[in-house]
PDB file of C-alpha atoms and ligand atoms in Angstrom:
ATOM      1  CA  MET A  54      23.720  -4.932 -33.822  1.00  0.00           C
ATOM      2  CA  THR A  55      25.596  -4.042 -30.543  1.00  0.00           C
ATOM      3  CA  GLU A  56      23.036  -4.097 -27.547  1.00  0.00           C
ATOM      4  CA  PRO A  57      22.379  -0.340 -26.542  1.00  0.00           C
ATOM      5  CA  ARG A  58      24.266   0.245 -23.593  1.00  0.00           C
ATOM      6  CA  LEU A  59      25.024   3.610 -23.733  1.00  0.00           C
ATOM      7  CA  LEU A  60      26.360   6.854 -21.248  1.00  0.00           C
ATOM      8  CA  ILE A  61      25.158  10.383 -22.488  1.00  0.00           C
ATOM      9  CA  ILE A  62      27.991  12.795 -20.751  1.00  0.00           C
ATOM     10  CA  GLY A  63      28.104  16.558 -21.027  1.00  0.00           C
ATOM     11  CA  PRO A  64      27.258  19.791 -18.733  1.00  0.00           C
ATOM     12  CA  GLN A  65      25.030  21.009 -16.660  1.00  0.00           C
ATOM     13  CA  GLY A  66      22.519  22.772 -19.577  1.00  0.00           C
ATOM     14  CA  SER A  67      24.385  21.166 -22.438  1.00  0.00           C
ATOM     15  CA  GLY A  68      20.419  19.422 -22.633  1.00  0.00           C
ATOM     16  CA  LYS A  69      21.572  15.574 -21.457  1.00  0.00           C
ATOM     17  CA  GLY A  70      18.658  15.042 -20.110  1.00  0.00           C
ATOM     18  CA  THR A  71      16.551  15.899 -22.970  1.00  0.00           C
ATOM     19  CA  GLN A  72      18.235  14.013 -25.308  1.00  0.00           C
ATOM     20  CA  GLY A  73      18.831  10.784 -23.008  1.00  0.00           C
ATOM     21  CA  GLN A  74      15.467  10.429 -22.614  1.00  0.00           C
ATOM     22  CA  ARG A  75      15.421  10.754 -26.694  1.00  0.00           C
ATOM     23  CA  ILE A  76      17.970   8.532 -27.314  1.00  0.00           C
ATOM     24  CA  ALA A  77      16.504   5.649 -24.407  1.00  0.00           C
ATOM     25  CA  ASP A  78      12.686   5.857 -26.436  1.00  0.00           C
ATOM     26  CA  ALA A  79      14.775   5.692 -29.775  1.00  0.00           C
ATOM     27  CA  PHE A  80      16.082   2.889 -28.950  1.00  0.00           C
ATOM     28  CA  ARG A  81      13.606   1.190 -26.315  1.00  0.00           C
ATOM     29  CA  VAL A  82      16.023   0.686 -23.174  1.00  0.00           C
ATOM     30  CA  PRO A  83      15.290   3.241 -19.789  1.00  0.00           C
ATOM     31  CA  ALA A  84      17.214   5.947 -19.194  1.00  0.00           C
ATOM     32  CA  VAL A  85      18.464   5.965 -15.542  1.00  0.00           C
ATOM     33  CA  SER A  86      19.361   9.778 -14.703  1.00  0.00           C
ATOM     34  CA  THR A  87      20.615   9.775 -10.833  1.00  0.00           C
ATOM     35  CA  GLY A  88      19.324  13.349 -10.644  1.00  0.00           C
ATOM     36  CA  ASP A  89      15.811  12.248 -11.555  1.00  0.00           C
ATOM     37  CA  VAL A  90      15.684   9.799  -8.865  1.00  0.00           C
ATOM     38  CA  PHE A  91      16.929  11.997  -6.156  1.00  0.00           C
ATOM     39  CA  ARG A  92      15.219  15.078  -7.344  1.00  0.00           C
ATOM     40  CA  ALA A  93      12.112  12.347  -7.128  1.00  0.00           C
ATOM     41  CA  ASN A  94      13.320  10.911  -4.074  1.00  0.00           C
ATOM     42  CA  VAL A  95      13.094  14.466  -2.769  1.00  0.00           C
ATOM     43  CA  LYS A  96       9.663  15.263  -3.864  1.00  0.00           C
ATOM     44  CA  ASN A  97       8.202  12.544  -1.730  1.00  0.00           C
ATOM     45  CA  GLY A  98      10.122  12.765   0.872  1.00  0.00           C
ATOM     46  CA  THR A  99      11.608   9.062   1.366  1.00  0.00           C
ATOM     47  CA  PRO A 100      14.581   8.623   3.512  1.00  0.00           C
ATOM     48  CA  LEU A 101      16.759   8.802   0.921  1.00  0.00           C
ATOM     49  CA  GLY A 102      15.570  11.898  -0.169  1.00  0.00           C
ATOM     50  CA  LEU A 103      15.862  13.800   3.138  1.00  0.00           C
ATOM     51  CA  GLU A 104      19.083  12.253   2.727  1.00  0.00           C
ATOM     52  CA  VAL A 105      20.315  14.140   0.027  1.00  0.00           C
ATOM     53  CA  LYS A 106      18.644  17.191  -0.364  1.00  0.00           C
ATOM     54  CA  ALA A 107      20.770  19.794   1.027  1.00  0.00           C
ATOM     55  CA  ILE A 108      23.884  17.494  -0.660  1.00  0.00           C
ATOM     56  CA  ILE A 109      21.701  18.517  -3.954  1.00  0.00           C
ATOM     57  CA  ASP A 110      20.615  21.869  -3.204  1.00  0.00           C
ATOM     58  CA  ALA A 111      23.919  23.218  -3.199  1.00  0.00           C
ATOM     59  CA  GLY A 112      25.489  21.474  -5.758  1.00  0.00           C
ATOM     60  CA  ASP A 113      27.506  19.005  -4.220  1.00  0.00           C
ATOM     61  CA  LEU A 114      27.864  15.310  -5.186  1.00  0.00           C
ATOM     62  CA  VAL A 115      26.042  12.472  -3.417  1.00  0.00           C
ATOM     63  CA  PRO A 116      28.170  10.372  -2.021  1.00  0.00           C
ATOM     64  CA  ASP A 117      29.572   8.089  -4.489  1.00  0.00           C
ATOM     65  CA  GLU A 118      28.106   4.376  -2.526  1.00  0.00           C
ATOM     66  CA  LEU A 119      25.219   5.567  -2.387  1.00  0.00           C
ATOM     67  CA  THR A 120      24.715   6.610  -5.805  1.00  0.00           C
ATOM     68  CA  GLY A 121      26.022   3.176  -7.166  1.00  0.00           C
ATOM     69  CA  ALA A 122      23.874   1.426  -5.312  1.00  0.00           C
ATOM     70  CA  ILE A 123      20.845   2.815  -6.374  1.00  0.00           C
ATOM     71  CA  VAL A 124      22.527   2.576 -10.083  1.00  0.00           C
ATOM     72  CA  ARG A 125      23.158  -1.061  -9.143  1.00  0.00           C
ATOM     73  CA  ASP A 126      19.540  -1.699  -8.170  1.00  0.00           C
ATOM     74  CA  ARG A 127      18.551  -0.177 -11.416  1.00  0.00           C
ATOM     75  CA  LEU A 128      20.454  -1.801 -14.492  1.00  0.00           C
ATOM     76  CA  ALA A 129      19.826  -5.030 -12.410  1.00  0.00           C
ATOM     77  CA  GLN A 130      16.495  -4.679 -13.432  1.00  0.00           C
ATOM     78  CA  ASP A 131      15.135  -7.407 -16.175  1.00  0.00           C
ATOM     79  CA  ASP A 132      13.642  -4.077 -18.544  1.00  0.00           C
ATOM     80  CA  ALA A 133      17.763  -2.837 -19.071  1.00  0.00           C
ATOM     81  CA  ALA A 134      19.242  -6.683 -20.106  1.00  0.00           C
ATOM     82  CA  GLY A 135      18.747  -5.446 -23.715  1.00  0.00           C
ATOM     83  CA  GLY A 136      21.062  -1.872 -22.496  1.00  0.00           C
ATOM     84  CA  PHE A 137      19.920   1.005 -20.655  1.00  0.00           C
ATOM     85  CA  LEU A 138      21.094   4.796 -21.157  1.00  0.00           C
ATOM     86  CA  LEU A 139      22.484   6.187 -18.680  1.00  0.00           C
ATOM     87  CA  ASP A 140      22.625  10.318 -17.851  1.00  0.00           C
ATOM     88  CA  GLY A 141      24.411  12.088 -15.197  1.00  0.00           C
ATOM     89  CA  TYR A 142      26.491   9.058 -13.873  1.00  0.00           C
ATOM     90  CA  PRO A 143      29.189   7.910 -13.300  1.00  0.00           C
ATOM     91  CA  ARG A 144      31.004  11.582 -12.737  1.00  0.00           C
ATOM     92  CA  ASN A 145      33.791  10.899 -11.265  1.00  0.00           C
ATOM     93  CA  LEU A 146      36.451   8.536 -11.377  1.00  0.00           C
ATOM     94  CA  GLY A 147      35.695   6.250  -8.381  1.00  0.00           C
ATOM     95  CA  GLN A 148      32.126   5.895 -10.006  1.00  0.00           C
ATOM     96  CA  VAL A 149      33.296   4.877 -13.061  1.00  0.00           C
ATOM     97  CA  SER A 150      35.529   2.280 -11.328  1.00  0.00           C
ATOM     98  CA  ASP A 151      32.519   1.823  -9.652  1.00  0.00           C
ATOM     99  CA  LEU A 152      30.497   0.591 -12.838  1.00  0.00           C
ATOM    100  CA  ASP A 153      33.006  -0.889 -14.543  1.00  0.00           C
ATOM    101  CA  ALA A 154      33.114  -3.684 -11.523  1.00  0.00           C
ATOM    102  CA  PHE A 155      28.981  -3.907 -11.743  1.00  0.00           C
ATOM    103  CA  LEU A 156      29.542  -4.563 -16.060  1.00  0.00           C
ATOM    104  CA  ASP A 157      32.570  -6.358 -16.205  1.00  0.00           C
ATOM    105  CA  GLU A 158      30.818  -9.278 -13.800  1.00  0.00           C
ATOM    106  CA  ARG A 159      28.238  -8.826 -15.911  1.00  0.00           C
ATOM    107  CA  ASP A 160      30.467  -9.288 -19.354  1.00  0.00           C
ATOM    108  CA  GLU A 161      28.584  -5.930 -20.736  1.00  0.00           C
ATOM    109  CA  PRO A 162      30.703  -3.139 -21.462  1.00  0.00           C
ATOM    110  CA  LEU A 163      29.542   0.094 -22.094  1.00  0.00           C
ATOM    111  CA  ASN A 164      29.613   0.318 -25.887  1.00  0.00           C
ATOM    112  CA  ALA A 165      29.256   4.423 -26.237  1.00  0.00           C
ATOM    113  CA  VAL A 166      30.065   7.500 -24.461  1.00  0.00           C
ATOM    114  CA  ILE A 167      28.099  10.539 -25.934  1.00  0.00           C
ATOM    115  CA  GLU A 168      30.073  13.651 -25.051  1.00  0.00           C
ATOM    116  CA  LEU A 169      27.575  16.475 -25.708  1.00  0.00           C
ATOM    117  CA  SER A 170      29.508  19.696 -26.010  1.00  0.00           C
ATOM    118  CA  VAL A 171      28.209  23.275 -25.935  1.00  0.00           C
ATOM    119  CA  PRO A 172      30.095  26.790 -25.163  1.00  0.00           C
ATOM    120  CA  ARG A 173      30.170  27.238 -21.298  1.00  0.00           C
ATOM    121  CA  ASP A 174      28.182  30.622 -21.692  1.00  0.00           C
ATOM    122  CA  GLU A 175      25.119  28.529 -23.531  1.00  0.00           C
ATOM    123  CA  SER A 176      25.397  26.395 -21.066  1.00  0.00           C
ATOM    124  CA  ILE A 177      24.407  28.981 -18.137  1.00  0.00           C
ATOM    125  CA  ARG A 178      21.649  30.450 -20.556  1.00  0.00           C
ATOM    126  CA  ARG A 179      20.311  27.174 -20.560  1.00  0.00           C
ATOM    127  CA  ILE A 180      20.495  26.932 -17.011  1.00  0.00           C
ATOM    128  CA  ALA A 181      18.525  30.022 -16.127  1.00  0.00           C
ATOM    129  CA  LEU A 182      16.045  29.421 -18.592  1.00  0.00           C
ATOM    130  CA  ARG A 183      15.571  26.187 -17.151  1.00  0.00           C
ATOM    131  CA  ALA A 184      15.770  27.813 -13.413  1.00  0.00           C
ATOM    132  CA  HIS A 185      12.661  29.798 -14.215  1.00  0.00           C
ATOM    133  CA  GLU A 186      10.358  27.122 -16.293  1.00  0.00           C
ATOM    134  CA  GLN A 187      11.083  24.351 -13.715  1.00  0.00           C
ATOM    135  CA  GLY A 188      11.818  26.357 -10.634  1.00  0.00           C
ATOM    136  CA  ARG A 189      14.716  23.628  -9.797  1.00  0.00           C
ATOM    137  CA  ALA A 190      16.033  24.657  -6.236  1.00  0.00           C
ATOM    138  CA  ASP A 191      19.783  24.029  -7.588  1.00  0.00           C
ATOM    139  CA  ASP A 192      19.696  26.246 -10.301  1.00  0.00           C
ATOM    140  CA  ASN A 193      20.358  29.079  -8.069  1.00  0.00           C
ATOM    141  CA  ASP A 194      24.133  30.643  -8.960  1.00  0.00           C
ATOM    142  CA  GLU A 195      25.787  29.478  -6.083  1.00  0.00           C
ATOM    143  CA  SER A 196      24.849  25.396  -7.096  1.00  0.00           C
ATOM    144  CA  ILE A 197      25.248  26.551 -10.680  1.00  0.00           C
ATOM    145  CA  ALA A 198      28.964  27.476 -10.370  1.00  0.00           C
ATOM    146  CA  LYS A 199      29.707  24.369  -7.910  1.00  0.00           C
ATOM    147  CA  ARG A 200      28.527  22.293 -10.282  1.00  0.00           C
ATOM    148  CA  LEU A 201      30.375  23.223 -13.441  1.00  0.00           C
ATOM    149  CA  SER A 202      33.034  23.764 -11.751  1.00  0.00           C
ATOM    150  CA  ILE A 203      32.527  19.977 -10.233  1.00  0.00           C
ATOM    151  CA  TYR A 204      31.870  18.989 -13.749  1.00  0.00           C
ATOM    152  CA  GLU A 205      35.301  20.557 -15.107  1.00  0.00           C
ATOM    153  CA  SER A 206      37.392  19.091 -12.586  1.00  0.00           C
ATOM    154  CA  GLU A 207      35.907  16.075 -11.485  1.00  0.00           C
ATOM    155  CA  THR A 208      33.665  14.744 -14.740  1.00  0.00           C
ATOM    156  CA  ALA A 209      35.289  15.716 -17.681  1.00  0.00           C
ATOM    157  CA  PRO A 210      38.380  13.966 -16.631  1.00  0.00           C
ATOM    158  CA  ILE A 211      36.078  10.358 -16.747  1.00  0.00           C
ATOM    159  CA  LEU A 212      36.274  11.346 -20.453  1.00  0.00           C
ATOM    160  CA  ASP A 213      39.543  10.269 -20.999  1.00  0.00           C
ATOM    161  CA  VAL A 214      39.351   6.713 -19.188  1.00  0.00           C
ATOM    162  CA  TYR A 215      36.489   6.765 -21.984  1.00  0.00           C
ATOM    163  CA  ARG A 216      39.016   7.907 -24.980  1.00  0.00           C
ATOM    164  CA  GLU A 217      41.401   5.347 -24.659  1.00  0.00           C
ATOM    165  CA  ARG A 218      38.722   2.794 -24.726  1.00  0.00           C
ATOM    166  CA  GLY A 219      37.818   3.856 -27.877  1.00  0.00           C
ATOM    167  CA  ILE A 220      34.211   4.113 -27.003  1.00  0.00           C
ATOM    168  CA  VAL A 221      33.292   8.548 -27.344  1.00  0.00           C
ATOM    169  CA  ASP A 222      31.654  10.096 -29.392  1.00  0.00           C
ATOM    170  CA  ALA A 223      32.148  13.915 -30.032  1.00  0.00           C
ATOM    171  CA  VAL A 224      28.233  15.539 -30.321  1.00  0.00           C
ATOM    172  CA  ASP A 225      27.864  18.884 -30.736  1.00  0.00           C
ATOM    173  CA  GLY A 226      25.093  20.392 -28.675  1.00  0.00           C
ATOM    174  CA  VAL A 227      24.668  23.480 -30.545  1.00  0.00           C
ATOM    175  CA  GLY A 228      21.342  23.431 -32.536  1.00  0.00           C
ATOM    176  CA  SER A 229      17.757  22.536 -32.197  1.00  0.00           C
ATOM    177  CA  LEU A 230      16.321  19.122 -30.174  1.00  0.00           C
ATOM    178  CA  ASP A 231      16.696  17.584 -33.758  1.00  0.00           C
ATOM    179  CA  GLU A 232      19.363  18.545 -34.840  1.00  0.00           C
ATOM    180  CA  VAL A 233      21.489  17.139 -31.769  1.00  0.00           C
ATOM    181  CA  PHE A 234      19.234  13.881 -31.645  1.00  0.00           C
ATOM    182  CA  GLU A 235      19.946  13.204 -35.722  1.00  0.00           C
ATOM    183  CA  ARG A 236      23.995  14.103 -34.822  1.00  0.00           C
ATOM    184  CA  ILE A 237      23.710  11.235 -31.804  1.00  0.00           C
ATOM    185  CA  VAL A 238      21.267   8.772 -33.973  1.00  0.00           C
ATOM    186  CA  VAL A 239      24.768   8.676 -36.768  1.00  0.00           C
ATOM    187  CA  ALA A 240      27.627   8.782 -34.294  1.00  0.00           C
ATOM    188  CA  LEU A 241      25.636   5.240 -32.907  1.00  0.00           C
ATOM    189  CA  THR A 242      24.671   4.288 -36.312  1.00  0.00           C
ATOM    190  CA  ALA A 243      28.233   4.194 -37.131  1.00  0.00           C
ATOM    191  CA  ARG A 244      29.498   1.980 -33.765  1.00  0.00           C
ATOM    192  CA  GLY A 245      26.604  -0.678 -35.241  1.00  0.00           C
ATOM    193  CA  ILE A 246      24.089   0.805 -33.219  1.00  0.00           C
ATOM    194  CA  VAL A 247      20.976   0.889 -34.843  1.00  0.00           C
ATOM    195  CA  VAL A 248      17.401   1.936 -33.946  1.00  0.00           C
TER     196      VAL A 248
HETATM  197  P1  AMP B  45      21.435  16.236 -12.114  1.00  0.00           P
HETATM  198  O1  AMP B  45      20.355  16.466 -12.451  1.00  0.00           O
HETATM  199  O2  AMP B  45      22.462  15.104 -13.035  1.00  0.00           O
HETATM  200  O3  AMP B  45      22.786  17.174 -12.861  1.00  0.00           O
HETATM  201  O4  AMP B  45      22.153  16.001 -11.484  1.00  0.00           O
HETATM  202  C1  AMP B  45      21.600  16.959  -9.858  1.00  0.00           C
HETATM  203  C2  AMP B  45      22.275  16.293  -9.170  1.00  0.00           C
HETATM  204  O5  AMP B  45      21.807  15.396  -8.285  1.00  0.00           O
HETATM  205  C3  AMP B  45      23.560  16.652  -8.807  1.00  0.00           C
HETATM  206  O6  AMP B  45      24.300  17.804  -8.835  1.00  0.00           O
HETATM  207  C4  AMP B  45      24.432  16.500  -8.130  1.00  0.00           C
HETATM  208  O7  AMP B  45      23.934  17.073  -6.709  1.00  0.00           O
HETATM  209  C5  AMP B  45      23.125  14.665  -7.542  1.00  0.00           C
HETATM  210  N1  AMP B  45      24.148  13.401  -7.975  1.00  0.00           N
HETATM  211  C6  AMP B  45      23.083  13.318  -9.990  1.00  0.00           C
HETATM  212  N2  AMP B  45      23.849  12.409 -10.388  1.00  0.00           N
HETATM  213  C7  AMP B  45      24.886  12.271  -9.491  1.00  0.00           C
HETATM  214  C8  AMP B  45      26.291  11.183  -8.911  1.00  0.00           C
HETATM  215  N3  AMP B  45      26.041  10.029 -10.172  1.00  0.00           N
HETATM  216  N4  AMP B  45      26.950  11.376  -8.227  1.00  0.00           N
HETATM  217  C9  AMP B  45      27.178  12.169  -7.384  1.00  0.00           C
HETATM  218  N5  AMP B  45      25.861  12.933  -6.915  1.00  0.00           N
HETATM  219  C10 AMP B  45      24.792  12.628  -7.864  1.00  0.00           C
END
């Protein structure tokens, strides 16, 4: 059996947070979402939260060193020894190098990258719905536009790196939660990553 060391990647509103949590539950590994870590810190008013709030609200990326340190700490915890599901990290090529350095040292490479794709208008529709339901401070028009554009310019290119390694599974993100989840499970099973 291949250990589930997974990354889920997709534009804002692709459903990656929801699917990521389901995958993590099914494969019994922790879901590590940098966005969730940042939001929890902002909510609790921690020093980290105070440092990153304005950056997040504007839809910009938090500096790589800060984000990388958070992920390394989290992946070094015991519950991530048998695998993990990364959601929202890495998000640019520099973060890919940082993560590679960390995982190479442990001899624990990523073994699948789930690329969740949804058309741009569908992802905007879903973000608008979420803004209404959750009231996220960064779900305003300006921030949404900036995050989608950063996704296209900085995050999508990291898929080329992982494609070259042969570890990307492109999954159609349009459909019910169950349908999309099933597609992901089928793709992972084909890699020997089984529930
Ligand atoms: P998310 O929930 O993944 O969309 O993340 C929400 C916000 O947190 C992003 O718009 C960024 O401001 C910040 N963030 C999350 N992950 C990262 C990352 N890997 N690098 C830099 N900033 C991040």
